[in-house]
Amino acid sequence: MGKIKTIGILTSGGDSPGMNAAIRAVTRAGIYNGFRIKGIYRGFDGLINGEIKEFSTEDVSGIITRGGTILKSARSKEFMTVEGRQKAYETCLKEEIDALIVIGGNGSLTGAREFAMEHDFPCIGMPGTIDNDLYGTDATIGYDTTMNTIMECVDRIRDTANSHERIFFVEVMGRDAGFLAQNCAIACGAEAAIVPEEATDVDQLAAFMGRGIRKSKKSCIVIVSESPKCGAMYYADRVKQEFPGFDVRVSILGHLQRGGSPSARDRILASCMGVGAIEAIMQGQRNVMIGVRNNDIVYVPFSECIRTDKVFDKRLITVLDELSI
Ligand code: F6P
């Protein structure tokens, strides 16, 4: 592979607040350091179909404040196939793209890794997902904003829960990880969190809720991490059946969690990671994700960051437990 002159950038998978700040940072830092930057629309599908536009610094003006992604996003089925990735490679040759920066979550970085290995192509990942489930980074772009959005929603739910002395099961996103649910439960002063990393049975939950609601509290909030089989509805129904004395309601926050203007923390994270991604290319790094650990930018090999066992800090369970009495 010769000298890298042109870098393609795309966003893939579920969008997250701060992706635009990341696009801006890569574009500006890239141009500053003498690269041409090409924006690829609609994730890997756009790479396959050649939906590409060269970016100037003006193309990314005014986007740091905006949620979503100006490049649009997709979960490409075609890119999961060898043929799809071959077409994507041909687009790179045609467009003279010498390296790719992929902003996305686990699935997107898995795709980037396959592509990089098959075609010996330099790819750099940036962790863009609200779920914070990528290994090797303390935070992902969008996680902080989403926690703040959830917190604001739950604060409002608390008002009505207090007025009616009700129990609310509030379902939040997170795919297979409980980071959003556990941390938001602490931030909202919730009574309990149900996360995939920890088994919760209904009796345990009822005892826990009763402890709060019968003593000093006027309401009870349980944050539930989404799950196709046992989400907020499941727990609410079980509690209603087994403990009819409780007045139970459910609130599923859904996609409102993914929108909105990014927080200061996410804008700064995305900006530093964008500069870090260009530095990685200049240093000759290949097939790594830009992460942040203890406030330092780090490079995490793709094979590590897509591991599915990112450590869930069990101390957070104790914090919530002790503070919700
Ligand atoms: O990965 C981000 C995420 O928002 C998950 O938390 C959630 O499970 C999923 O995407 C929802 O995806 P979609 O937008 O396709 O419904």
PDB file of N, CA and C and ligand atoms in Angstrom, residues 14 75 129-131 173-175 226 255 258, ligand 1:
ATOM      1  N   GLY A  14     -26.573   2.111  14.539  1.00  0.00           N
ATOM      2  CA  GLY A  14     -27.457   3.089  15.194  1.00  0.00           C
ATOM      3  C   GLY A  14     -26.742   4.415  15.353  1.00  0.00           C
ATOM      4  N   ARG A  75     -27.464  -0.176   8.538  1.00  0.00           N
ATOM      5  CA  ARG A  75     -26.850  -1.463   8.903  1.00  0.00           C
ATOM      6  C   ARG A  75     -26.863  -2.293   7.618  1.00  0.00           C
ATOM      7  N   THR A 129     -21.637   4.941  19.540  1.00  0.00           N
ATOM      8  CA  THR A 129     -22.834   4.197  19.956  1.00  0.00           C
ATOM      9  C   THR A 129     -23.276   4.694  21.318  1.00  0.00           C
ATOM     10  N   ILE A 130     -24.593   4.737  21.519  1.00  0.00           N
ATOM     11  CA  ILE A 130     -25.090   5.166  22.839  1.00  0.00           C
ATOM     12  C   ILE A 130     -24.884   4.071  23.888  1.00  0.00           C
ATOM     13  N   ASP A 131     -24.608   2.833  23.446  1.00  0.00           N
ATOM     14  CA  ASP A 131     -24.618   1.690  24.380  1.00  0.00           C
ATOM     15  C   ASP A 131     -23.386   1.593  25.284  1.00  0.00           C
ATOM     16  N   MET A 173     -32.605   1.844  26.329  1.00  0.00           N
ATOM     17  CA  MET A 173     -31.857   1.062  25.342  1.00  0.00           C
ATOM     18  C   MET A 173     -30.543   0.540  25.934  1.00  0.00           C
ATOM     19  N   GLY A 174     -29.772  -0.120  25.112  1.00  0.00           N
ATOM     20  CA  GLY A 174     -28.483  -0.654  25.563  1.00  0.00           C
ATOM     21  C   GLY A 174     -28.118  -1.943  24.865  1.00  0.00           C
ATOM     22  N   ARG A 175     -29.029  -2.394  24.002  1.00  0.00           N
ATOM     23  CA  ARG A 175     -28.836  -3.673  23.304  1.00  0.00           C
ATOM     24  C   ARG A 175     -28.577  -4.774  24.325  1.00  0.00           C
ATOM     25  N   GLU A 226     -33.418  -2.808  27.984  1.00  0.00           N
ATOM     26  CA  GLU A 226     -34.260  -3.462  26.974  1.00  0.00           C
ATOM     27  C   GLU A 226     -33.888  -4.930  26.806  1.00  0.00           C
ATOM     28  N   HIS A 255     -36.653   5.505  20.863  1.00  0.00           N
ATOM     29  CA  HIS A 255     -35.632   6.198  20.065  1.00  0.00           C
ATOM     30  C   HIS A 255     -35.407   7.658  20.441  1.00  0.00           C
ATOM     31  N   ARG A 258     -31.895   8.428  21.333  1.00  0.00           N
ATOM     32  CA  ARG A 258     -30.778   8.522  20.391  1.00  0.00           C
ATOM     33  C   ARG A 258     -30.628   9.903  19.768  1.00  0.00           C
TER      34      ARG A 258
HETATM   35  O1  F6P B   1     -26.936   0.138  19.263  1.00  0.00           O
HETATM   36  C1  F6P B   1     -27.689   1.266  19.453  1.00  0.00           C
HETATM   37  C2  F6P B   1     -29.141   0.941  19.672  1.00  0.00           C
HETATM   38  O2  F6P B   1     -29.848   2.126  19.936  1.00  0.00           O
HETATM   39  C3  F6P B   1     -29.413  -0.109  20.753  1.00  0.00           C
HETATM   40  O3  F6P B   1     -29.370   0.440  22.040  1.00  0.00           O
HETATM   41  C4  F6P B   1     -30.754  -0.621  20.339  1.00  0.00           C
HETATM   42  O4  F6P B   1     -30.941  -1.949  20.792  1.00  0.00           O
HETATM   43  C5  F6P B   1     -30.705  -0.570  18.852  1.00  0.00           C
HETATM   44  O5  F6P B   1     -29.695   0.356  18.501  1.00  0.00           O
HETATM   45  C6  F6P B   1     -32.002  -0.175  18.187  1.00  0.00           C
HETATM   46  O6  F6P B   1     -31.823  -0.251  16.811  1.00  0.00           O
HETATM   47  P1  F6P B   1     -32.856   0.305  15.722  1.00  0.00           P
HETATM   48  O7  F6P B   1     -32.667   1.780  15.631  1.00  0.00           O
HETATM   49  O8  F6P B   1     -32.485  -0.388  14.475  1.00  0.00           O
HETATM   50  O9  F6P B   1     -34.230  -0.016  16.209  1.00  0.00           O
END
